[in-house]
Tab-separated table of C-alpha atoms in Angstrom:
chain	number	residue	atom	x	y	z
A	1	UNK	CA	19.495	-12.271	12.008
A	2	UNK	CA	19.679	-15.610	14.037
A	3	UNK	CA	18.473	-13.790	16.799
A	4	UNK	CA	15.124	-11.652	14.805
A	5	UNK	CA	14.828	-16.009	13.598
A	6	UNK	CA	14.630	-17.229	17.184
A	7	UNK	CA	12.713	-14.602	18.185
A	8	UNK	CA	9.864	-15.048	15.667
A	9	UNK	CA	10.251	-19.182	15.475
A	10	UNK	CA	9.079	-18.619	19.265
A	11	UNK	CA	5.613	-16.787	18.147
A	12	UNK	CA	2.107	-18.721	17.749
A	13	UNK	CA	1.622	-19.769	14.267
A	14	UNK	CA	4.861	-19.225	13.169
A	15	UNK	CA	6.774	-22.198	10.997
A	16	UNK	CA	10.653	-22.607	11.138
A	17	UNK	CA	12.582	-25.423	9.166
A	18	UNK	CA	14.540	-28.298	10.308
A	19	UNK	CA	17.626	-25.539	10.309
A	20	UNK	CA	15.840	-23.418	12.731
A	21	UNK	CA	15.381	-20.735	9.706
A	22	UNK	CA	11.734	-18.859	10.076
A	23	UNK	CA	9.300	-20.057	6.941
A	24	UNK	CA	5.888	-18.691	7.732
A	25	UNK	CA	4.982	-15.907	9.411
A	26	UNK	CA	1.241	-15.428	10.698
A	27	UNK	CA	0.963	-12.097	12.733
A	28	UNK	CA	-2.830	-11.671	11.864
A	29	UNK	CA	-5.152	-10.451	14.397
A	30	UNK	CA	-2.221	-9.413	17.069
A	31	UNK	CA	-3.352	-5.528	17.240
A	32	UNK	CA	-0.066	-4.226	14.906
A	33	UNK	CA	0.133	-0.240	15.550
A	34	UNK	CA	3.076	0.163	13.374
A	35	UNK	CA	3.939	1.430	9.808
A	36	UNK	CA	4.590	-1.816	7.627
A	37	UNK	CA	7.668	-0.133	6.101
A	38	UNK	CA	8.933	-0.441	10.148
A	39	UNK	CA	7.671	-4.035	9.928
A	40	UNK	CA	9.773	-4.663	6.898
A	41	UNK	CA	12.570	-3.265	7.705
A	42	UNK	CA	12.693	-5.490	10.912
A	43	UNK	CA	11.853	-8.930	8.526
A	44	UNK	CA	14.663	-7.869	6.216
A	45	UNK	CA	16.749	-9.818	8.639
A	46	UNK	CA	14.637	-12.605	7.944
A	47	UNK	CA	15.282	-13.772	4.543
A	48	UNK	CA	13.982	-17.181	4.247
A	49	UNK	CA	10.844	-16.001	5.853
A	50	UNK	CA	8.589	-17.512	2.465
A	51	UNK	CA	4.471	-16.667	3.934
A	52	UNK	CA	3.524	-13.654	5.757
A	53	UNK	CA	0.194	-12.911	7.260
A	54	UNK	CA	-0.626	-8.923	9.015
A	55	UNK	CA	-4.391	-9.761	8.044
A	56	UNK	CA	-6.791	-8.237	10.304
A	57	UNK	CA	-4.523	-5.373	11.565
A	58	UNK	CA	-6.909	-2.440	11.035
A	59	UNK	CA	-3.714	-0.270	13.238
A	60	UNK	CA	-1.583	-1.262	10.995
A	61	UNK	CA	-0.805	1.454	8.569
A	62	UNK	CA	1.934	2.585	6.149
A	63	UNK	CA	2.331	2.287	2.403
A	64	UNK	CA	2.048	-1.072	0.954
A	65	UNK	CA	4.057	-0.271	-2.048
A	66	UNK	CA	7.233	0.341	-0.228
A	67	UNK	CA	6.823	-2.659	1.672
A	68	UNK	CA	6.743	-4.618	-1.018
A	69	UNK	CA	9.872	-3.269	-1.873
A	70	UNK	CA	11.560	-4.331	0.704
A	71	UNK	CA	10.242	-7.813	0.589
A	72	UNK	CA	11.803	-8.583	-3.044
A	73	UNK	CA	14.819	-6.721	-2.084
A	74	UNK	CA	15.171	-9.076	0.809
A	75	UNK	CA	15.324	-12.000	-1.384
A	76	UNK	CA	17.814	-10.274	-4.520
A	77	UNK	CA	20.426	-9.649	-1.830
A	78	UNK	CA	23.438	-11.827	-1.515
A	79	UNK	CA	24.051	-14.118	1.602
A	80	UNK	CA	27.169	-16.037	2.329
A	81	UNK	CA	25.324	-18.845	4.274
A	82	UNK	CA	21.653	-19.145	2.232
A	83	UNK	CA	20.841	-19.677	-0.859
A	84	UNK	CA	17.669	-17.544	-1.170
A	85	UNK	CA	16.651	-19.485	-4.348
A	86	UNK	CA	15.503	-22.321	-2.087
A	87	UNK	CA	13.073	-19.929	-0.160
A	88	UNK	CA	11.065	-17.669	-2.590
A	89	UNK	CA	8.063	-15.575	-1.102
A	90	UNK	CA	4.677	-17.550	-1.384
A	91	UNK	CA	2.196	-15.893	0.002
A	92	UNK	CA	1.758	-11.868	1.226
A	93	UNK	CA	-1.302	-10.902	3.334
A	94	UNK	CA	-2.532	-7.806	4.568
A	95	UNK	CA	-6.120	-7.624	4.431
A	96	UNK	CA	-8.346	-6.038	6.603
A	97	UNK	CA	-5.480	-3.542	7.746
A	98	UNK	CA	-5.055	0.508	7.246
A	99	UNK	CA	-2.586	0.069	4.692
A	100	UNK	CA	-2.258	2.193	1.354
A	101	UNK	CA	-0.640	2.501	-1.341
A	102	UNK	CA	-0.293	2.235	-5.108
A	103	UNK	CA	0.077	-1.324	-6.825
A	104	UNK	CA	0.957	0.804	-10.422
A	105	UNK	CA	3.269	1.917	-12.168
A	106	UNK	CA	5.685	3.903	-9.975
A	107	UNK	CA	8.457	6.474	-10.131
A	108	UNK	CA	11.071	3.559	-11.010
A	109	UNK	CA	8.562	2.386	-13.888
A	110	UNK	CA	8.158	-1.161	-12.373
A	111	UNK	CA	4.935	-1.421	-10.316
A	112	UNK	CA	5.982	-2.683	-6.576
A	113	UNK	CA	4.376	-5.695	-7.084
A	114	UNK	CA	6.412	-7.454	-10.539
A	115	UNK	CA	10.102	-6.305	-9.006
A	116	UNK	CA	12.368	-9.092	-8.733
A	117	UNK	CA	11.970	-11.070	-6.034
A	118	UNK	CA	7.829	-11.257	-6.012
A	119	UNK	CA	7.600	-12.770	-9.041
A	120	UNK	CA	7.400	-16.381	-7.051
A	121	UNK	CA	4.133	-15.197	-5.002
A	122	UNK	CA	1.684	-17.752	-5.438
A	123	UNK	CA	-1.241	-15.606	-3.028
A	124	UNK	CA	-1.894	-11.935	-2.320
A	125	UNK	CA	-4.728	-10.838	-0.386
A	126	UNK	CA	-5.352	-6.474	0.256
A	127	UNK	CA	-8.787	-6.763	1.047
A	128	UNK	CA	-10.520	-4.120	2.979
A	129	UNK	CA	-7.509	-1.727	2.144
A	130	UNK	CA	-6.478	1.515	0.678
A	131	UNK	CA	-4.241	0.067	-1.857
A	132	UNK	CA	-5.201	1.474	-5.075
A	133	UNK	CA	-4.025	1.369	-9.017
A	134	UNK	CA	-4.068	-0.426	-11.978
A	135	UNK	CA	-2.744	-4.319	-12.000
A	136	UNK	CA	0.058	-4.737	-14.225
A	137	UNK	CA	0.890	-7.317	-16.756
A	138	UNK	CA	3.172	-8.677	-14.653
A	139	UNK	CA	1.251	-10.229	-12.431
A	140	UNK	CA	-0.718	-12.764	-14.729
A	141	UNK	CA	2.204	-13.142	-17.366
A	142	UNK	CA	6.150	-14.223	-17.848
A	143	UNK	CA	7.237	-15.687	-14.709
A	144	UNK	CA	4.405	-14.896	-12.424
A	145	UNK	CA	2.889	-17.826	-10.641
A	146	UNK	CA	0.041	-15.717	-8.816
A	147	UNK	CA	-2.981	-18.853	-8.164
A	148	UNK	CA	-4.724	-16.652	-4.862
A	149	UNK	CA	-5.378	-12.397	-5.959
A	150	UNK	CA	-8.205	-11.271	-2.883
A	151	UNK	CA	-8.418	-7.265	-3.302
A	152	UNK	CA	-12.454	-6.886	-2.771
A	153	UNK	CA	-12.888	-3.393	-1.071
A	154	UNK	CA	-9.999	-2.045	-2.184
A	155	UNK	CA	-9.072	0.563	-5.165
A	156	UNK	CA	-8.527	-1.734	-8.124
A	157	UNK	CA	-9.366	0.201	-11.077
A	158	UNK	CA	-8.525	-2.290	-13.644
A	159	UNK	CA	-6.565	-5.900	-15.412
A	160	UNK	CA	-4.462	-6.298	-17.868
A	161	UNK	CA	-5.437	-8.237	-21.153
A	162	UNK	CA	-2.518	-10.394	-19.628
A	163	UNK	CA	-5.219	-11.560	-16.776
A	164	UNK	CA	-6.940	-14.029	-19.556
A	165	UNK	CA	-3.449	-15.293	-20.594
A	166	UNK	CA	-2.616	-16.613	-16.635
A	167	UNK	CA	-1.694	-20.139	-16.793
A	168	UNK	CA	-1.733	-20.153	-12.771
A	169	UNK	CA	-4.582	-17.924	-11.380
A	170	UNK	CA	-7.054	-19.847	-10.014
A	171	UNK	CA	-9.276	-17.548	-7.745
A	172	UNK	CA	-9.605	-13.265	-8.465
A	173	UNK	CA	-12.137	-11.557	-6.209
A	174	UNK	CA	-12.124	-8.328	-6.990
A	175	UNK	CA	-15.733	-6.869	-5.997
A	176	UNK	CA	-16.818	-2.985	-4.664
A	177	UNK	CA	-13.239	-1.596	-6.133
A	178	UNK	CA	-14.282	0.528	-9.208
A	179	UNK	CA	-12.847	-1.783	-11.456
A	180	UNK	CA	-13.954	-0.673	-14.907
A	181	UNK	CA	-13.647	-1.322	-18.796
A	182	UNK	CA	-14.409	-4.904	-20.440
A	183	UNK	CA	-12.184	-7.856	-19.609
A	184	UNK	CA	-12.027	-10.147	-22.665
A	185	UNK	CA	-11.514	-13.486	-21.549
A	186	UNK	CA	-10.950	-15.633	-18.441
A	187	UNK	CA	-8.076	-17.755	-17.612
A	188	UNK	CA	-7.858	-21.450	-18.530
A	189	UNK	CA	-7.483	-22.732	-15.025
A	190	UNK	CA	-9.356	-20.251	-13.194
A	191	UNK	CA	-11.809	-21.551	-10.205
A	192	UNK	CA	-13.621	-18.585	-8.749
A	193	UNK	CA	-14.463	-15.230	-10.660
A	194	UNK	CA	-15.724	-12.159	-8.189
A	195	UNK	CA	-16.504	-9.387	-9.835
A	196	UNK	CA	-19.475	-7.762	-8.550
A	197	UNK	CA	-20.650	-3.857	-7.790
A	198	UNK	CA	-17.969	-2.308	-10.635
A	199	UNK	CA	-18.601	-0.712	-13.423
A	200	UNK	CA	-17.208	-3.071	-15.906
A	201	UNK	CA	-18.924	-3.459	-19.433
A	202	UNK	CA	-18.704	-4.715	-22.633
A	203	UNK	CA	-19.520	-8.709	-23.388
A	204	UNK	CA	-19.567	-11.450	-20.349
A	205	UNK	CA	-16.002	-13.342	-20.781
A	206	UNK	CA	-17.200	-16.995	-20.919
A	207	UNK	CA	-16.354	-19.196	-17.844
A	208	UNK	CA	-13.481	-21.877	-18.634
A	209	UNK	CA	-14.458	-25.519	-17.383
A	210	UNK	CA	-12.557	-25.264	-13.942
A	211	UNK	CA	-15.158	-22.256	-13.394
A	212	UNK	CA	-17.664	-23.538	-10.030
A	213	UNK	CA	-18.433	-19.630	-8.852
A	214	UNK	CA	-18.815	-16.311	-11.351
A	215	UNK	CA	-20.399	-13.693	-10.140
A	216	UNK	CA	-20.322	-10.668	-12.102
A	217	UNK	CA	-23.891	-9.061	-10.756
A	218	UNK	CA	-24.139	-5.392	-10.326
A	219	UNK	CA	-21.919	-4.456	-13.405
A	220	UNK	CA	-22.538	-2.872	-17.333
A	221	UNK	CA	-22.242	-5.688	-19.142
A	222	UNK	CA	-24.132	-6.201	-22.227
A	223	UNK	CA	-25.202	-8.090	-24.706
A	224	UNK	CA	-26.278	-12.035	-24.410
A	225	UNK	CA	-25.024	-13.990	-22.031
A	226	UNK	CA	-23.035	-16.795	-24.255
A	227	UNK	CA	-23.816	-20.172	-25.186
A	228	UNK	CA	-20.396	-21.184	-23.127
A	229	UNK	CA	-22.671	-20.582	-19.756
A	230	UNK	CA	-24.296	-23.615	-20.851
A	231	UNK	CA	-22.862	-27.188	-19.990
A	232	UNK	CA	-19.512	-26.454	-18.139
A	233	UNK	CA	-19.133	-29.492	-15.492
A	234	UNK	CA	-18.326	-27.717	-12.541
A	235	UNK	CA	-20.439	-24.603	-12.458
A	236	UNK	CA	-22.333	-24.235	-9.768
A	237	UNK	CA	-22.873	-20.529	-8.952
A	238	UNK	CA	-23.958	-17.732	-11.394
A	239	UNK	CA	-24.917	-13.996	-10.775
A	240	UNK	CA	-25.618	-12.153	-13.240
A	241	UNK	CA	-27.620	-9.529	-12.296
A	242	UNK	CA	-28.034	-5.959	-12.513
A	243	UNK	CA	-26.413	-5.851	-15.752
A	244	UNK	CA	-27.659	-4.628	-19.293
A	245	UNK	CA	-27.790	-8.207	-20.760
A	246	UNK	CA	-29.927	-8.609	-23.608
A	247	UNK	CA	-30.526	-12.715	-23.730
A	248	UNK	CA	-30.160	-15.676	-21.818
A	249	UNK	CA	-29.149	-18.991	-24.005
A	250	UNK	CA	-31.784	-20.664	-25.398
A	251	UNK	CA	-31.270	-23.942	-22.742
A	252	UNK	CA	-32.074	-21.274	-19.833
A	253	UNK	CA	-35.304	-19.993	-20.780
A	254	UNK	CA	-38.250	-21.275	-19.287
A	255	UNK	CA	-36.252	-23.549	-16.793
A	256	UNK	CA	-35.290	-22.960	-12.949
A	257	UNK	CA	-31.829	-22.111	-11.854
A	258	UNK	CA	-32.412	-21.859	-8.005
A	259	UNK	CA	-28.014	-20.833	-8.419
A	260	UNK	CA	-28.570	-18.769	-11.128
A	261	UNK	CA	-29.447	-15.199	-11.379
A	262	UNK	CA	-28.883	-13.786	-14.667
A	263	UNK	CA	-31.462	-10.846	-14.781
A	264	UNK	CA	-30.808	-7.309	-16.986
A	265	UNK	CA	-31.495	-3.964	-15.194
């Protein structure tokens, strides 16, 4: 409603456009003590909202997947005065909160994050939460625009094969989640890859030319470290220790690489 728009526009860290419509709402560290579904119900009256941060509210609880359903519906409804296509979701951040839920396939057969209305997301963050599940193909393929995925210290267990085909992904951080299985390849434009302290296996996926940070330490990757790690112009940090790796690239042997650690178990 217009009153809801006006009230949120007065919050520090919020941003409203020249027409007075709320587009950014930052409630991080505000001491929220409610269910995220209830908050989502309030925000349903603000369909112009594009960037939402609820991070650092440990007493914000409830089902993140249910809230995502509400956030998706915000962009899929009809509005007689607004063109909602001009206000797509870009950021939803709930790191360091008490929210939970499963990002995998639900009873409707469609993962909550894959519902129409959320495919425009650029940033999704749920670090240090009880969010669980297997990430779906829709997050990385098709019309997905996701660039930043922050889910370390959550309960995400697997990545789909489409992860490697993403054209938009720039930073993926899923350390300490229980992530398992192999990873075939990395997205072409990925800049940060952080998957330490999981149970990933198979051969190491080669870094691309845009990668600056590669941390796959404390997993079960095996075999040689491929020559694809050599000569990457932007790669500044590589940590591969505590894996089952058998061989380093020939150009690494006998040289000092202070920012590189590729020791096996």
